[in-house]
């Protein structure tokens, strides 16, 4: 009898530990010209899961590679929002790892997604957060031929904005007026439009526990590289390059970046390597720790739109 009671007590303790200390799951949002079904994306998600001990999911938008080029980013963010809300694994909150363009989908998920579960930690790998001043040519192949023709067209026209994803974050410094009026994604995401700044986007962004911004020192895709840290050129000129804390987005705190930074929640990380080519040691040092946070059954969960407590 004594052994049975002892065994039962051990089981209760084990269940209590499981209940009160559970790894937070994470999602991965890939970049342009990629898909979750490709080996490198699937392998990266599995690598993070193995190293962190947390369950991870690569979330796909449409057919992946093609839609990453030709589906507007707002639509991509809406699709991911609905997927996240339907995943029971994420209902108590989750972390995000974004890669390249996937970071702008990630931020749309954080800022625009009504009624979604909370995001705790957000790790951005080579995200064009402040925009890019030029769109790199796609390369070769039928899809790239179409993309390159669109890139060379009027980038701020409605047609291009609705049919070429990178057009939503192309920010040409000497065409700022046109950018603010015609670009359909980044000005809204960064709360850049005067008299249209939405405090809800800022509230949601500042609810993050940690924001890790990783810049790649040999990145030739994100121009300027410092866009991965929210740095960019001043309006009307291609120089000097402003650091994040010199931009109006930061000083006027349009999305809460300064608020997060003042609270010690922003990590500005620079690693060696080309665009999203990250050494495993750097992954272990700068990414994995932010995927190992635990959630407890004592944490309350709220509907992000109504602020009401969510049921399990």
Short mmCIF file of C-alpha atoms in Angstrom, two decimals:
data_model
loop_
_atom_site.label_atom_id
_atom_site.label_comp_id
_atom_site.label_asym_id
_atom_site.label_seq_id
_atom_site.Cartn_x
_atom_site.Cartn_y
_atom_site.Cartn_z
CA UNK A 1 0.00 0.00 0.00
CA UNK A 2 2.83 2.36 0.94
CA UNK A 3 4.58 1.81 -2.38
CA UNK A 4 1.35 2.47 -4.28
CA UNK A 5 0.80 5.72 -2.40
CA UNK A 6 4.41 6.72 -3.03
CA UNK A 7 4.07 5.98 -6.72
CA UNK A 8 0.84 7.93 -6.89
CA UNK A 9 2.46 10.88 -5.17
CA UNK A 10 5.33 10.84 -7.68
CA UNK A 11 2.83 10.74 -10.52
CA UNK A 12 0.98 13.72 -9.08
CA UNK A 13 4.22 15.68 -8.79
CA UNK A 14 5.09 14.80 -12.41
CA UNK A 15 1.67 15.90 -13.66
CA UNK A 16 1.95 19.11 -11.68
CA UNK A 17 5.33 19.86 -13.24
CA UNK A 18 3.94 19.20 -16.70
CA UNK A 19 0.93 21.38 -16.03
CA UNK A 20 2.82 24.27 -14.52
CA UNK A 21 5.88 24.24 -16.78
CA UNK A 22 5.24 23.61 -20.46
CA UNK A 23 7.43 24.70 -23.36
CA UNK A 24 5.96 27.46 -25.45
CA UNK A 25 5.54 26.41 -29.11
CA UNK A 26 6.96 28.48 -31.95
CA UNK A 27 6.18 29.13 -35.59
CA UNK A 28 8.58 29.85 -38.46
CA UNK A 29 7.62 32.20 -41.29
CA UNK A 30 9.90 31.76 -44.29
CA UNK A 31 11.11 34.39 -46.72
CA UNK A 32 10.54 35.05 -50.39
CA UNK A 33 11.06 32.32 -53.01
CA UNK A 34 10.87 29.64 -50.32
CA UNK A 35 8.34 27.15 -49.01
CA UNK A 36 7.86 25.02 -45.90
CA UNK A 37 8.04 21.85 -48.00
CA UNK A 38 11.59 22.63 -49.10
CA UNK A 39 14.35 20.87 -47.25
CA UNK A 40 16.12 23.95 -45.96
CA UNK A 41 12.98 25.40 -44.33
CA UNK A 42 11.81 22.08 -42.91
CA UNK A 43 15.32 21.34 -41.66
CA UNK A 44 15.65 24.76 -40.04
CA UNK A 45 12.36 24.37 -38.17
CA UNK A 46 13.38 20.89 -37.02
CA UNK A 47 16.80 22.16 -35.98
CA UNK A 48 15.23 24.83 -33.78
CA UNK A 49 12.83 22.28 -32.27
CA UNK A 50 15.66 19.86 -31.52
CA UNK A 51 17.90 22.51 -29.97
CA UNK A 52 15.20 24.23 -27.93
CA UNK A 53 13.09 21.25 -26.93
CA UNK A 54 9.99 23.22 -27.97
CA UNK A 55 7.46 22.19 -30.62
CA UNK A 56 7.81 24.17 -33.84
CA UNK A 57 5.71 24.64 -36.96
CA UNK A 58 6.57 26.18 -40.31
CA UNK A 59 3.40 27.96 -41.44
CA UNK A 60 2.78 28.10 -45.17
CA UNK A 61 0.95 30.77 -47.12
CA UNK A 62 -0.78 29.43 -50.21
CA UNK A 63 1.57 27.42 -52.38
CA UNK A 64 4.68 28.89 -50.78
CA UNK A 65 7.26 29.98 -53.33
CA UNK A 66 4.93 31.51 -55.93
CA UNK A 67 2.64 33.24 -53.44
CA UNK A 68 5.63 34.60 -51.51
CA UNK A 69 6.37 36.63 -54.63
CA UNK A 70 2.93 37.49 -55.98
CA UNK A 71 0.47 37.57 -53.06
CA UNK A 72 0.13 40.98 -51.33
CA UNK A 73 1.60 40.97 -47.84
CA UNK A 74 -1.65 42.05 -46.19
CA UNK A 75 -3.34 38.96 -47.61
CA UNK A 76 -0.42 36.80 -46.48
CA UNK A 77 -0.71 38.20 -42.96
CA UNK A 78 -4.48 37.59 -42.95
CA UNK A 79 -4.00 33.96 -43.97
CA UNK A 80 -1.41 33.34 -41.26
CA UNK A 81 -3.65 35.08 -38.71
CA UNK A 82 -6.49 32.65 -39.43
CA UNK A 83 -4.15 29.66 -39.35
CA UNK A 84 -2.74 30.68 -35.98
CA UNK A 85 -6.21 31.15 -34.49
CA UNK A 86 -7.21 27.67 -35.64
CA UNK A 87 -4.17 25.88 -34.17
CA UNK A 88 -5.03 24.51 -30.76
CA UNK A 89 -1.29 24.13 -30.03
CA UNK A 90 -0.90 27.93 -30.03
CA UNK A 91 -3.97 28.92 -28.01
CA UNK A 92 -2.01 29.70 -24.85
CA UNK A 93 0.59 31.77 -26.67
CA UNK A 94 3.62 31.20 -28.87
CA UNK A 95 6.92 32.54 -30.16
CA UNK A 96 7.79 33.58 -33.72
CA UNK A 97 10.92 33.13 -35.81
CA UNK A 98 10.83 35.17 -39.01
CA UNK A 99 13.19 34.83 -41.97
CA UNK A 100 13.70 37.73 -44.41
CA UNK A 101 10.35 38.84 -45.92
CA UNK A 102 8.57 36.47 -43.53
CA UNK A 103 9.31 39.02 -40.82
CA UNK A 104 6.87 41.49 -42.34
CA UNK A 105 4.20 38.78 -42.31
CA UNK A 106 5.19 38.09 -38.69
CA UNK A 107 4.77 41.71 -37.71
CA UNK A 108 1.44 41.86 -39.52
CA UNK A 109 0.41 38.87 -37.45
CA UNK A 110 1.45 40.66 -34.26
CA UNK A 111 -0.04 44.07 -35.07
CA UNK A 112 -3.11 43.33 -37.21
CA UNK A 113 -4.45 39.95 -36.07
CA UNK A 114 -7.67 40.49 -34.07
CA UNK A 115 -8.48 37.83 -31.50
CA UNK A 116 -5.24 35.90 -31.92
CA UNK A 117 -3.28 34.25 -29.09
CA UNK A 118 -0.45 36.26 -27.51
CA UNK A 119 3.05 36.34 -28.95
CA UNK A 120 5.77 36.19 -26.30
CA UNK A 121 9.15 36.31 -28.05
CA UNK A 122 9.80 37.38 -31.63
CA UNK A 123 13.13 36.58 -33.29
CA UNK A 124 13.73 38.38 -36.59
CA UNK A 125 16.40 37.06 -38.95
CA UNK A 126 17.28 39.61 -41.66
CA UNK A 127 13.93 41.36 -41.61
CA UNK A 128 13.46 44.41 -43.88
CA UNK A 129 11.61 46.24 -41.09
CA UNK A 130 12.30 49.79 -42.26
CA UNK A 131 11.93 48.85 -45.91
CA UNK A 132 14.37 48.29 -48.75
CA UNK A 133 15.58 50.96 -51.15
CA UNK A 134 15.81 48.54 -54.09
CA UNK A 135 14.33 45.17 -54.98
CA UNK A 136 16.94 42.58 -55.99
CA UNK A 137 16.24 40.83 -59.28
CA UNK A 138 14.75 37.39 -58.82
CA UNK A 139 17.14 35.36 -60.97
CA UNK A 140 16.23 32.82 -63.64
CA UNK A 141 13.19 30.71 -64.44
CA UNK A 142 9.57 31.46 -65.47
CA UNK A 143 8.52 32.87 -62.09
CA UNK A 144 11.54 35.14 -61.98
CA UNK A 145 10.91 36.43 -65.47
CA UNK A 146 7.45 37.58 -64.37
CA UNK A 147 8.75 39.02 -61.08
CA UNK A 148 11.57 40.93 -62.76
CA UNK A 149 9.19 42.51 -65.29
CA UNK A 150 6.95 43.66 -62.44
CA UNK A 151 9.93 45.02 -60.50
CA UNK A 152 10.93 47.16 -63.47
CA UNK A 153 7.40 48.59 -63.75
CA UNK A 154 5.80 51.42 -61.75
CA UNK A 155 6.37 49.98 -58.28
CA UNK A 156 3.78 52.18 -56.50
CA UNK A 157 0.96 51.57 -58.97
CA UNK A 158 -2.11 49.71 -57.69
CA UNK A 159 -1.46 46.83 -60.06
CA UNK A 160 2.10 46.22 -58.84
CA UNK A 161 1.14 46.73 -55.20
CA UNK A 162 -1.57 44.07 -55.63
CA UNK A 163 0.59 41.58 -57.51
CA UNK A 164 4.17 41.81 -56.20
CA UNK A 165 4.81 41.24 -52.49
CA UNK A 166 8.15 43.14 -52.23
CA UNK A 167 6.47 46.27 -53.59
CA UNK A 168 4.73 46.52 -50.23
CA UNK A 169 7.99 47.35 -48.47
CA UNK A 170 10.00 49.10 -51.18
CA UNK A 171 10.75 52.54 -49.76
CA UNK A 172 12.54 54.85 -52.18
CA UNK A 173 13.96 57.74 -50.10
CA UNK A 174 13.42 60.41 -52.78
CA UNK A 175 9.84 59.28 -53.43
CA UNK A 176 8.51 59.38 -49.87
CA UNK A 177 5.30 61.25 -50.72
CA UNK A 178 4.35 58.62 -53.29
CA UNK A 179 5.42 55.83 -50.90
CA UNK A 180 3.16 57.09 -48.10
CA UNK A 181 0.22 57.58 -50.46
CA UNK A 182 0.51 54.46 -52.62
CA UNK A 183 2.41 51.73 -50.77
CA UNK A 184 -0.18 49.38 -49.30
CA UNK A 185 1.70 47.63 -46.51
CA UNK A 186 4.80 49.02 -44.79
CA UNK A 187 3.48 52.55 -44.12
CA UNK A 188 0.56 50.98 -42.23
CA UNK A 189 2.74 48.38 -40.49
CA UNK A 190 5.18 51.04 -39.28
CA UNK A 191 2.47 53.57 -38.38
CA UNK A 192 4.13 56.08 -40.70
CA UNK A 193 1.10 57.87 -42.11
CA UNK A 194 0.42 61.14 -40.25
CA UNK A 195 -3.04 61.38 -38.69
CA UNK A 196 -3.59 57.65 -39.28
CA UNK A 197 -1.40 56.15 -36.58
CA UNK A 198 -3.15 53.32 -34.79
CA UNK A 199 -2.43 52.92 -31.08
CA UNK A 200 -3.61 49.30 -31.19
CA UNK A 201 -0.70 48.32 -33.42
CA UNK A 202 1.69 49.93 -30.94
CA UNK A 203 0.01 48.28 -27.95
CA UNK A 204 0.27 44.85 -29.55
CA UNK A 205 3.91 45.31 -30.56
CA UNK A 206 4.93 46.52 -27.11
CA UNK A 207 3.28 43.48 -25.53
CA UNK A 208 6.23 41.37 -26.70
CA UNK A 209 8.42 39.96 -23.94
CA UNK A 210 11.53 39.99 -26.15
CA UNK A 211 12.35 41.31 -29.62
CA UNK A 212 15.54 39.90 -31.15
CA UNK A 213 16.71 41.70 -34.31
CA UNK A 214 19.45 39.83 -36.17
CA UNK A 215 21.41 41.59 -38.91
CA UNK A 216 23.72 39.68 -41.27
CA UNK A 217 27.02 41.46 -41.93
CA UNK A 218 27.39 40.23 -45.52
CA UNK A 219 23.73 40.67 -46.48
CA UNK A 220 23.35 41.92 -50.07
CA UNK A 221 19.58 41.38 -50.21
CA UNK A 222 18.41 43.78 -47.47
CA UNK A 223 19.45 47.25 -48.64
CA UNK A 224 20.36 48.93 -46.39
CA UNK A 225 21.43 46.14 -44.04
CA UNK A 226 20.45 48.26 -41.03
CA UNK A 227 16.80 47.90 -42.02
CA UNK A 228 17.05 44.62 -40.09
CA UNK A 229 17.50 46.86 -37.02
CA UNK A 230 14.90 49.44 -38.17
CA UNK A 231 17.62 51.75 -39.49
CA UNK A 232 17.12 53.56 -42.81
CA UNK A 233 17.91 56.63 -44.89
CA UNK A 234 16.42 60.05 -44.12
CA UNK A 235 13.41 61.16 -46.15
CA UNK A 236 14.53 62.63 -49.45
CA UNK A 237 18.09 61.29 -49.55
CA UNK A 238 20.15 58.09 -49.75
CA UNK A 239 22.59 59.29 -47.10
CA UNK A 240 23.49 59.40 -44.34
CA UNK A 241 22.30 56.02 -43.11
CA UNK A 242 20.38 56.54 -39.88
CA UNK A 243 20.59 54.07 -37.03
CA UNK A 244 17.29 52.90 -35.58
CA UNK A 245 17.39 55.36 -32.67
CA UNK A 246 17.92 58.28 -35.09
CA UNK A 247 14.73 57.61 -37.06
CA UNK A 248 11.40 59.26 -36.36
CA UNK A 249 9.83 55.81 -36.07
CA UNK A 250 12.00 55.35 -32.98
CA UNK A 251 12.17 58.83 -31.49
CA UNK A 252 8.43 59.43 -31.89
CA UNK A 253 7.77 55.79 -30.95
CA UNK A 254 5.27 55.10 -33.73
CA UNK A 255 5.09 51.34 -33.10
CA UNK A 256 6.60 51.14 -29.62
CA UNK A 257 10.16 50.19 -30.58
CA UNK A 258 11.58 52.82 -28.22
CA UNK A 259 9.26 51.65 -25.45
CA UNK A 260 10.50 48.08 -25.85
CA UNK A 261 14.12 49.23 -26.05
CA UNK A 262 13.84 51.40 -22.95
CA UNK A 263 12.47 48.36 -21.11
CA UNK A 264 15.50 46.30 -22.15
CA UNK A 265 13.42 44.00 -24.34
CA UNK A 266 15.16 44.64 -27.68
CA UNK A 267 18.32 42.75 -28.62
CA UNK A 268 20.29 44.17 -31.56
CA UNK A 269 22.41 41.28 -32.84
CA UNK A 270 24.94 41.28 -35.68
CA UNK A 271 26.28 37.99 -37.05
CA UNK A 272 28.70 37.09 -39.82
CA UNK A 273 27.24 35.59 -42.96
CA UNK A 274 25.25 36.29 -46.10
CA UNK A 275 21.48 36.77 -46.14
CA UNK A 276 19.88 34.37 -43.56
CA UNK A 277 22.96 32.13 -43.67
CA UNK A 278 23.43 31.63 -39.94
CA UNK A 279 26.06 29.46 -38.28
CA UNK A 280 24.69 26.85 -35.89
CA UNK A 281 26.68 28.33 -33.03
CA UNK A 282 24.96 31.68 -33.62
CA UNK A 283 21.58 29.93 -33.75
CA UNK A 284 22.32 28.35 -30.38
CA UNK A 285 23.49 31.66 -28.91
CA UNK A 286 20.97 34.13 -30.27
CA UNK A 287 17.82 32.20 -31.23
CA UNK A 288 17.42 29.08 -29.09
CA UNK A 289 17.31 30.84 -25.67
CA UNK A 290 14.19 32.74 -26.75
CA UNK A 291 12.44 29.51 -27.72
CA UNK A 292 12.97 27.92 -24.31
CA UNK A 293 10.62 30.08 -22.28
CA UNK A 294 8.03 28.21 -20.28
CA UNK A 295 4.37 28.90 -19.81
CA UNK A 296 2.42 27.95 -16.71
CA UNK A 297 -1.21 27.21 -16.12
CA UNK A 298 -1.31 30.33 -13.98
CA UNK A 299 -0.77 32.59 -16.98
CA UNK A 300 -4.00 34.24 -18.06
CA UNK A 301 -4.79 34.51 -21.75
CA UNK A 302 -6.76 37.33 -23.29
CA UNK A 303 -8.58 37.97 -26.52
CA UNK A 304 -6.42 40.64 -28.13
CA UNK A 305 -9.45 42.49 -29.44
CA UNK A 306 -11.88 42.38 -26.51
CA UNK A 307 -9.33 41.84 -23.69
CA UNK A 308 -11.62 39.14 -22.28
CA UNK A 309 -10.10 36.03 -20.72
CA UNK A 310 -9.90 33.10 -23.14
CA UNK A 311 -11.05 29.63 -22.22
CA UNK A 312 -8.75 26.60 -22.73
#
